[in-house]
mmCIF file with all atom_site columns, C-alpha atoms in Angstrom:
data_model
loop_
_atom_site.group_PDB
_atom_site.id
_atom_site.type_symbol
_atom_site.label_atom_id
_atom_site.label_alt_id
_atom_site.label_comp_id
_atom_site.label_asym_id
_atom_site.label_entity_id
_atom_site.label_seq_id
_atom_site.pdbx_PDB_ins_code
_atom_site.Cartn_x
_atom_site.Cartn_y
_atom_site.Cartn_z
_atom_site.occupancy
_atom_site.B_iso_or_equiv
_atom_site.pdbx_formal_charge
_atom_site.auth_seq_id
_atom_site.auth_comp_id
_atom_site.auth_asym_id
_atom_site.auth_atom_id
_atom_site.pdbx_PDB_model_num
ATOM 1   C CA . MET A 1 1   ? -137.722 74.133 23.227 1.00 0.00 ? 1   MET A CA 1
ATOM 2   C CA . LYS A 1 2   ? -137.574 70.734 21.492 1.00 0.00 ? 2   LYS A CA 1
ATOM 3   C CA . SER A 1 3   ? -134.008 70.168 22.659 1.00 0.00 ? 3   SER A CA 1
ATOM 4   C CA . TRP A 1 4   ? -135.055 70.723 26.299 1.00 0.00 ? 4   TRP A CA 1
ATOM 5   C CA . ILE A 1 5   ? -137.858 68.197 25.952 1.00 0.00 ? 5   ILE A CA 1
ATOM 6   C CA . LYS A 1 6   ? -135.457 65.681 24.413 1.00 0.00 ? 6   LYS A CA 1
ATOM 7   C CA . PHE A 1 7   ? -132.914 66.363 27.162 1.00 0.00 ? 7   PHE A CA 1
ATOM 8   C CA . PHE A 1 8   ? -135.445 65.816 29.969 1.00 0.00 ? 8   PHE A CA 1
ATOM 9   C CA . ALA A 1 9   ? -136.910 62.734 28.302 1.00 0.00 ? 9   ALA A CA 1
ATOM 10  C CA . ILE A 1 10  ? -133.469 61.139 27.934 1.00 0.00 ? 10  ILE A CA 1
ATOM 11  C CA . PHE A 1 11  ? -132.510 62.246 31.452 1.00 0.00 ? 11  PHE A CA 1
ATOM 12  C CA . PHE A 1 12  ? -135.600 60.657 33.053 1.00 0.00 ? 12  PHE A CA 1
ATOM 13  C CA . VAL A 1 13  ? -135.220 57.437 31.064 1.00 0.00 ? 13  VAL A CA 1
ATOM 14  C CA . MET A 1 14  ? -131.569 57.157 32.134 1.00 0.00 ? 14  MET A CA 1
ATOM 15  C CA . LEU A 1 15  ? -132.508 57.974 35.733 1.00 0.00 ? 15  LEU A CA 1
ATOM 16  C CA . ALA A 1 16  ? -135.139 55.234 35.680 1.00 0.00 ? 16  ALA A CA 1
ATOM 17  C CA . VAL A 1 17  ? -132.619 52.712 34.316 1.00 0.00 ? 17  VAL A CA 1
ATOM 18  C CA . VAL A 1 18  ? -129.995 53.619 36.925 1.00 0.00 ? 18  VAL A CA 1
ATOM 19  C CA . LEU A 1 19  ? -132.528 53.433 39.773 1.00 0.00 ? 19  LEU A CA 1
ATOM 20  C CA . THR A 1 20  ? -133.794 50.061 38.545 1.00 0.00 ? 20  THR A CA 1
ATOM 21  C CA . VAL A 1 21  ? -130.257 48.661 38.471 1.00 0.00 ? 21  VAL A CA 1
ATOM 22  C CA . LEU A 1 22  ? -129.498 50.012 41.953 1.00 0.00 ? 22  LEU A CA 1
ATOM 23  C CA . VAL A 1 23  ? -132.707 48.601 43.450 1.00 0.00 ? 23  VAL A CA 1
ATOM 24  C CA . THR A 1 24  ? -132.048 45.212 41.834 1.00 0.00 ? 24  THR A CA 1
ATOM 25  C CA . ILE A 1 25  ? -128.498 45.079 43.201 1.00 0.00 ? 25  ILE A CA 1
ATOM 26  C CA . LYS A 1 26  ? -129.688 46.105 46.667 1.00 0.00 ? 26  LYS A CA 1
ATOM 27  C CA . ALA A 1 27  ? -132.505 43.531 46.627 1.00 0.00 ? 27  ALA A CA 1
ATOM 28  C CA . TYR A 1 28  ? -130.152 40.712 45.585 1.00 0.00 ? 28  TYR A CA 1
ATOM 29  C CA . ALA A 1 29  ? -127.540 41.517 48.270 1.00 0.00 ? 29  ALA A CA 1
ATOM 30  C CA . PRO A 1 30  ? -129.058 39.454 51.143 1.00 0.00 ? 30  PRO A CA 1
ATOM 31  C CA . TYR A 1 31  ? -129.412 36.397 48.873 1.00 0.00 ? 31  TYR A CA 1
ATOM 32  C CA . HIS A 1 32  ? -125.832 36.706 47.678 1.00 0.00 ? 32  HIS A CA 1
ATOM 33  C CA . SER A 1 33  ? -124.576 37.286 51.225 1.00 0.00 ? 33  SER A CA 1
ATOM 34  C CA . ALA A 1 34  ? -126.401 34.213 52.586 1.00 0.00 ? 34  ALA A CA 1
ATOM 35  C CA . THR A 1 35  ? -125.150 31.899 49.852 1.00 0.00 ? 35  THR A CA 1
ATOM 36  C CA . GLN A 1 36  ? -121.589 33.221 50.126 1.00 0.00 ? 36  GLN A CA 1
ATOM 37  C CA . GLU A 1 37  ? -121.549 32.775 53.932 1.00 0.00 ? 37  GLU A CA 1
ATOM 38  C CA . ALA A 1 38  ? -122.833 29.206 53.577 1.00 0.00 ? 38  ALA A CA 1
ATOM 39  C CA . LYS A 1 39  ? -120.189 28.383 50.947 1.00 0.00 ? 39  LYS A CA 1
ATOM 40  C CA . ASP A 1 40  ? -117.467 29.802 53.170 1.00 0.00 ? 40  ASP A CA 1
ATOM 41  C CA . VAL A 1 41  ? -118.633 27.793 56.201 1.00 0.00 ? 41  VAL A CA 1
ATOM 42  C CA . VAL A 1 42  ? -118.911 24.547 54.221 1.00 0.00 ? 42  VAL A CA 1
ATOM 43  C CA . LEU A 1 43  ? -115.422 24.961 52.753 1.00 0.00 ? 43  LEU A CA 1
ATOM 44  C CA . LYS A 1 44  ? -113.907 26.099 56.070 1.00 0.00 ? 44  LYS A CA 1
ATOM 45  C CA . GLU A 1 45  ? -115.359 23.089 57.907 1.00 0.00 ? 45  GLU A CA 1
ATOM 46  C CA . ARG A 1 46  ? -114.137 20.865 55.048 1.00 0.00 ? 46  ARG A CA 1
ATOM 47  C CA . LEU A 1 47  ? -117.569 19.398 54.443 1.00 0.00 ? 47  LEU A CA 1
ATOM 48  C CA . LEU A 1 48  ? -116.963 19.903 50.725 1.00 0.00 ? 48  LEU A CA 1
ATOM 49  C CA . LYS A 1 49  ? -113.758 20.132 48.713 1.00 0.00 ? 49  LYS A CA 1
ATOM 50  C CA . THR A 1 50  ? -115.317 22.103 45.837 1.00 0.00 ? 50  THR A CA 1
ATOM 51  C CA . VAL A 1 51  ? -118.589 23.991 45.385 1.00 0.00 ? 51  VAL A CA 1
ATOM 52  C CA . ASP A 1 52  ? -120.603 23.680 42.164 1.00 0.00 ? 52  ASP A CA 1
ATOM 53  C CA . GLU A 1 53  ? -123.775 25.559 43.109 1.00 0.00 ? 53  GLU A CA 1
ATOM 54  C CA . SER A 1 54  ? -125.679 27.018 46.018 1.00 0.00 ? 54  SER A CA 1
ATOM 55  C CA . TYR A 1 55  ? -129.159 28.393 46.550 1.00 0.00 ? 55  TYR A CA 1
ATOM 56  C CA . VAL A 1 56  ? -131.560 29.520 49.251 1.00 0.00 ? 56  VAL A CA 1
ATOM 57  C CA . TYR A 1 57  ? -134.294 27.120 50.354 1.00 0.00 ? 57  TYR A CA 1
ATOM 58  C CA . ASN A 1 58  ? -137.085 28.583 52.495 1.00 0.00 ? 58  ASN A CA 1
ATOM 59  C CA . SER A 1 59  ? -139.314 26.454 54.692 1.00 0.00 ? 59  SER A CA 1
ATOM 60  C CA . THR A 1 60  ? -140.183 26.798 58.375 1.00 0.00 ? 60  THR A CA 1
ATOM 61  C CA . ASN A 1 61  ? -136.500 27.736 58.648 1.00 0.00 ? 61  ASN A CA 1
ATOM 62  C CA . HIS A 1 62  ? -134.226 29.413 56.135 1.00 0.00 ? 62  HIS A CA 1
ATOM 63  C CA . TYR A 1 63  ? -131.584 27.170 54.591 1.00 0.00 ? 63  TYR A CA 1
ATOM 64  C CA . VAL A 1 64  ? -128.824 27.436 52.046 1.00 0.00 ? 64  VAL A CA 1
ATOM 65  C CA . THR A 1 65  ? -128.067 24.296 50.073 1.00 0.00 ? 65  THR A CA 1
ATOM 66  C CA . VAL A 1 66  ? -124.484 24.005 48.872 1.00 0.00 ? 66  VAL A CA 1
ATOM 67  C CA . ILE A 1 67  ? -123.723 21.304 46.294 1.00 0.00 ? 67  ILE A CA 1
ATOM 68  C CA . GLY A 1 68  ? -120.254 20.141 45.352 1.00 0.00 ? 68  GLY A CA 1
ATOM 69  C CA . LYS A 1 69  ? -117.702 17.353 45.740 1.00 0.00 ? 69  LYS A CA 1
ATOM 70  C CA . ASN A 1 70  ? -116.470 15.933 49.043 1.00 0.00 ? 70  ASN A CA 1
ATOM 71  C CA . ASP A 1 71  ? -112.938 14.714 49.745 1.00 0.00 ? 71  ASP A CA 1
ATOM 72  C CA . LYS A 1 72  ? -113.805 11.336 48.150 1.00 0.00 ? 72  LYS A CA 1
ATOM 73  C CA . ASN A 1 73  ? -114.874 13.202 44.973 1.00 0.00 ? 73  ASN A CA 1
ATOM 74  C CA . GLN A 1 74  ? -118.532 12.222 45.509 1.00 0.00 ? 74  GLN A CA 1
ATOM 75  C CA . SER A 1 75  ? -121.357 14.621 44.687 1.00 0.00 ? 75  SER A CA 1
ATOM 76  C CA . THR A 1 76  ? -122.624 15.885 48.018 1.00 0.00 ? 76  THR A CA 1
ATOM 77  C CA . ALA A 1 77  ? -125.099 18.477 49.265 1.00 0.00 ? 77  ALA A CA 1
ATOM 78  C CA . VAL A 1 78  ? -124.660 20.320 52.538 1.00 0.00 ? 78  VAL A CA 1
ATOM 79  C CA . ILE A 1 79  ? -127.680 22.120 53.947 1.00 0.00 ? 79  ILE A CA 1
ATOM 80  C CA . VAL A 1 80  ? -126.896 25.024 56.266 1.00 0.00 ? 80  VAL A CA 1
ATOM 81  C CA . ASN A 1 81  ? -129.604 26.385 58.583 1.00 0.00 ? 81  ASN A CA 1
ATOM 82  C CA . GLN A 1 82  ? -129.443 30.180 58.305 1.00 0.00 ? 82  GLN A CA 1
ATOM 83  C CA . ASP A 1 83  ? -131.611 30.661 61.412 1.00 0.00 ? 83  ASP A CA 1
ATOM 84  C CA . GLN A 1 84  ? -129.235 28.599 63.573 1.00 0.00 ? 84  GLN A CA 1
ATOM 85  C CA . PRO A 1 85  ? -125.745 28.932 62.059 1.00 0.00 ? 85  PRO A CA 1
ATOM 86  C CA . LYS A 1 86  ? -124.146 26.874 64.869 1.00 0.00 ? 86  LYS A CA 1
ATOM 87  C CA . ALA A 1 87  ? -126.548 23.972 64.249 1.00 0.00 ? 87  ALA A CA 1
ATOM 88  C CA . LYS A 1 88  ? -125.263 20.749 62.740 1.00 0.00 ? 88  LYS A CA 1
ATOM 89  C CA . LYS A 1 89  ? -125.106 20.874 58.951 1.00 0.00 ? 89  LYS A CA 1
ATOM 90  C CA . GLU A 1 90  ? -127.065 18.234 57.053 1.00 0.00 ? 90  GLU A CA 1
ATOM 91  C CA . VAL A 1 91  ? -124.653 16.388 54.752 1.00 0.00 ? 91  VAL A CA 1
ATOM 92  C CA . ILE A 1 92  ? -126.338 14.388 51.978 1.00 0.00 ? 92  ILE A CA 1
ATOM 93  C CA . GLU A 1 93  ? -124.539 12.106 49.547 1.00 0.00 ? 93  GLU A CA 1
ATOM 94  C CA . LEU A 1 94  ? -126.450 12.632 46.320 1.00 0.00 ? 94  LEU A CA 1
ATOM 95  C CA . SER A 1 95  ? -125.874 9.048  45.148 1.00 0.00 ? 95  SER A CA 1
ATOM 96  C CA . LYS A 1 96  ? -127.986 7.738  48.069 1.00 0.00 ? 96  LYS A CA 1
ATOM 97  C CA . GLY A 1 97  ? -131.285 9.090  46.786 1.00 0.00 ? 97  GLY A CA 1
ATOM 98  C CA . ILE A 1 98  ? -133.159 10.049 43.664 1.00 0.00 ? 98  ILE A CA 1
ATOM 99  C CA . THR A 1 99  ? -131.640 12.495 41.215 1.00 0.00 ? 99  THR A CA 1
ATOM 100 C CA . GLU A 1 100 ? -132.939 15.933 40.344 1.00 0.00 ? 100 GLU A CA 1
ATOM 101 C CA . LYS A 1 101 ? -134.190 14.610 36.978 1.00 0.00 ? 101 LYS A CA 1
ATOM 102 C CA . GLU A 1 102 ? -136.023 11.721 38.645 1.00 0.00 ? 102 GLU A CA 1
ATOM 103 C CA . ALA A 1 103 ? -137.651 14.176 41.068 1.00 0.00 ? 103 ALA A CA 1
ATOM 104 C CA . VAL A 1 104 ? -138.889 16.292 38.149 1.00 0.00 ? 104 VAL A CA 1
ATOM 105 C CA . LYS A 1 105 ? -140.287 13.196 36.427 1.00 0.00 ? 105 LYS A CA 1
ATOM 106 C CA . ILE A 1 106 ? -142.115 12.090 39.606 1.00 0.00 ? 106 ILE A CA 1
ATOM 107 C CA . ALA A 1 107 ? -143.406 15.592 40.388 1.00 0.00 ? 107 ALA A CA 1
ATOM 108 C CA . THR A 1 108 ? -144.718 16.306 36.905 1.00 0.00 ? 108 THR A CA 1
ATOM 109 C CA . GLU A 1 109 ? -146.219 12.880 36.192 1.00 0.00 ? 109 GLU A CA 1
ATOM 110 C CA . GLY A 1 110 ? -149.733 13.336 34.835 1.00 0.00 ? 110 GLY A CA 1
ATOM 111 C CA . GLN A 1 111 ? -149.302 17.115 34.616 1.00 0.00 ? 111 GLN A CA 1
ATOM 112 C CA . LYS A 1 112 ? -149.192 19.285 31.522 1.00 0.00 ? 112 LYS A CA 1
ATOM 113 C CA . VAL A 1 113 ? -146.000 21.185 32.295 1.00 0.00 ? 113 VAL A CA 1
ATOM 114 C CA . LYS A 1 114 ? -145.253 24.413 30.499 1.00 0.00 ? 114 LYS A CA 1
ATOM 115 C CA . LYS A 1 115 ? -142.005 25.210 32.305 1.00 0.00 ? 115 LYS A CA 1
ATOM 116 C CA . VAL A 1 116 ? -140.021 23.864 35.261 1.00 0.00 ? 116 VAL A CA 1
ATOM 117 C CA . LEU A 1 117 ? -138.994 26.913 37.305 1.00 0.00 ? 117 LEU A CA 1
ATOM 118 C CA . HIS A 1 118 ? -136.561 25.291 39.735 1.00 0.00 ? 118 HIS A CA 1
ATOM 119 C CA . VAL A 1 119 ? -135.616 22.092 41.518 1.00 0.00 ? 119 VAL A CA 1
ATOM 120 C CA . HIS A 1 120 ? -134.079 22.624 44.961 1.00 0.00 ? 120 HIS A CA 1
ATOM 121 C CA . LEU A 1 121 ? -132.951 20.201 47.628 1.00 0.00 ? 121 LEU A CA 1
ATOM 122 C CA . GLY A 1 122 ? -134.006 21.177 51.140 1.00 0.00 ? 122 GLY A CA 1
ATOM 123 C CA . ILE A 1 123 ? -135.099 19.908 54.539 1.00 0.00 ? 123 ILE A CA 1
ATOM 124 C CA . GLU A 1 124 ? -138.703 19.339 55.585 1.00 0.00 ? 124 GLU A CA 1
ATOM 125 C CA . LYS A 1 125 ? -140.471 17.110 58.163 1.00 0.00 ? 125 LYS A CA 1
ATOM 126 C CA . PRO A 1 126 ? -139.705 13.815 56.399 1.00 0.00 ? 126 PRO A CA 1
ATOM 127 C CA . GLY A 1 127 ? -136.037 14.787 55.895 1.00 0.00 ? 127 GLY A CA 1
ATOM 128 C CA . PRO A 1 128 ? -134.340 15.813 52.651 1.00 0.00 ? 128 PRO A CA 1
ATOM 129 C CA . VAL A 1 129 ? -136.793 16.635 49.843 1.00 0.00 ? 129 VAL A CA 1
ATOM 130 C CA . TRP A 1 130 ? -136.620 17.906 46.296 1.00 0.00 ? 130 TRP A CA 1
ATOM 131 C CA . GLU A 1 131 ? -138.827 20.977 45.817 1.00 0.00 ? 131 GLU A CA 1
ATOM 132 C CA . VAL A 1 132 ? -139.995 21.048 42.203 1.00 0.00 ? 132 VAL A CA 1
ATOM 133 C CA . ALA A 1 133 ? -141.649 24.293 41.121 1.00 0.00 ? 133 ALA A CA 1
ATOM 134 C CA . PHE A 1 134 ? -143.303 24.477 37.727 1.00 0.00 ? 134 PHE A CA 1
ATOM 135 C CA . LYS A 1 135 ? -146.011 26.193 35.723 1.00 0.00 ? 135 LYS A CA 1
ATOM 136 C CA . ASN A 1 136 ? -148.683 24.137 34.032 1.00 0.00 ? 136 ASN A CA 1
ATOM 137 C CA . ASN A 1 137 ? -150.250 24.805 30.643 1.00 0.00 ? 137 ASN A CA 1
ATOM 138 C CA . ARG A 1 138 ? -152.721 27.248 32.289 1.00 0.00 ? 138 ARG A CA 1
ATOM 139 C CA . ASP A 1 139 ? -149.798 29.277 33.751 1.00 0.00 ? 139 ASP A CA 1
ATOM 140 C CA . GLU A 1 140 ? -150.672 28.139 37.283 1.00 0.00 ? 140 GLU A CA 1
ATOM 141 C CA . LEU A 1 141 ? -147.823 27.760 39.747 1.00 0.00 ? 141 LEU A CA 1
ATOM 142 C CA . ASN A 1 142 ? -147.274 24.310 41.293 1.00 0.00 ? 142 ASN A CA 1
ATOM 143 C CA . TYR A 1 143 ? -144.936 23.022 44.005 1.00 0.00 ? 143 TYR A CA 1
ATOM 144 C CA . VAL A 1 144 ? -144.360 19.319 44.547 1.00 0.00 ? 144 VAL A CA 1
ATOM 145 C CA . TYR A 1 145 ? -142.082 17.998 47.290 1.00 0.00 ? 145 TYR A CA 1
ATOM 146 C CA . VAL A 1 146 ? -140.485 14.608 46.581 1.00 0.00 ? 146 VAL A CA 1
ATOM 147 C CA . VAL A 1 147 ? -138.712 12.707 49.381 1.00 0.00 ? 147 VAL A CA 1
ATOM 148 C CA . PHE A 1 148 ? -135.031 12.358 48.456 1.00 0.00 ? 148 PHE A CA 1
ATOM 149 C CA . GLU A 1 149 ? -134.509 8.810  49.763 1.00 0.00 ? 149 GLU A CA 1
ATOM 150 C CA . THR A 1 150 ? -137.732 7.134  48.562 1.00 0.00 ? 150 THR A CA 1
ATOM 151 C CA . GLY A 1 151 ? -138.915 9.126  45.563 1.00 0.00 ? 151 GLY A CA 1
ATOM 152 C CA . GLN A 1 152 ? -142.438 9.379  47.041 1.00 0.00 ? 152 GLN A CA 1
ATOM 153 C CA . TRP A 1 153 ? -144.119 12.744 46.814 1.00 0.00 ? 153 TRP A CA 1
ATOM 154 C CA . TRP A 1 154 ? -144.645 14.230 50.264 1.00 0.00 ? 154 TRP A CA 1
ATOM 155 C CA . LYS A 1 155 ? -146.667 17.367 49.597 1.00 0.00 ? 155 LYS A CA 1
ATOM 156 C CA . LYS A 1 156 ? -148.296 19.042 46.603 1.00 0.00 ? 156 LYS A CA 1
ATOM 157 C CA . ILE A 1 157 ? -149.340 22.660 46.349 1.00 0.00 ? 157 ILE A CA 1
ATOM 158 C CA . THR A 1 158 ? -151.069 23.072 43.032 1.00 0.00 ? 158 THR A CA 1
ATOM 159 C CA . ASN A 1 159 ? -152.823 25.601 40.826 1.00 0.00 ? 159 ASN A CA 1
ATOM 160 C CA . LEU A 1 160 ? -151.694 28.794 42.539 1.00 0.00 ? 160 LEU A CA 1
#
């Protein structure tokens, strides 16, 4: 009797692990597909020579930001609108605005930051912005949007 109980316990634990892995893979598929499509388009249209990173940026539209080097070997970001794939891609030379580190410093000034969750470049009403997401010392979620060209914060969503 004990061996049957052990068998079923191990079986259900393994089943739970397998199902968790399958659900995670299935849930990640659209994200991976969107970033891969954006990378392919950016490389095909020769907007970038190499790709270093890419990520999804959600706003009123869905974007994928692809960061890499252009043909002049300059760090460049290309923002692809996922809702309108034929739309013009936003090409941003990263040397013409504030850096990711500067955006974090501006966004977290005067805050007690526990952990920076992410820093993403995207498009909003004022143009290119850095979205800085972080948790404060009370574990509250905060988003601060810093305008890429000027370094001024555009919008703050705090204490969520």
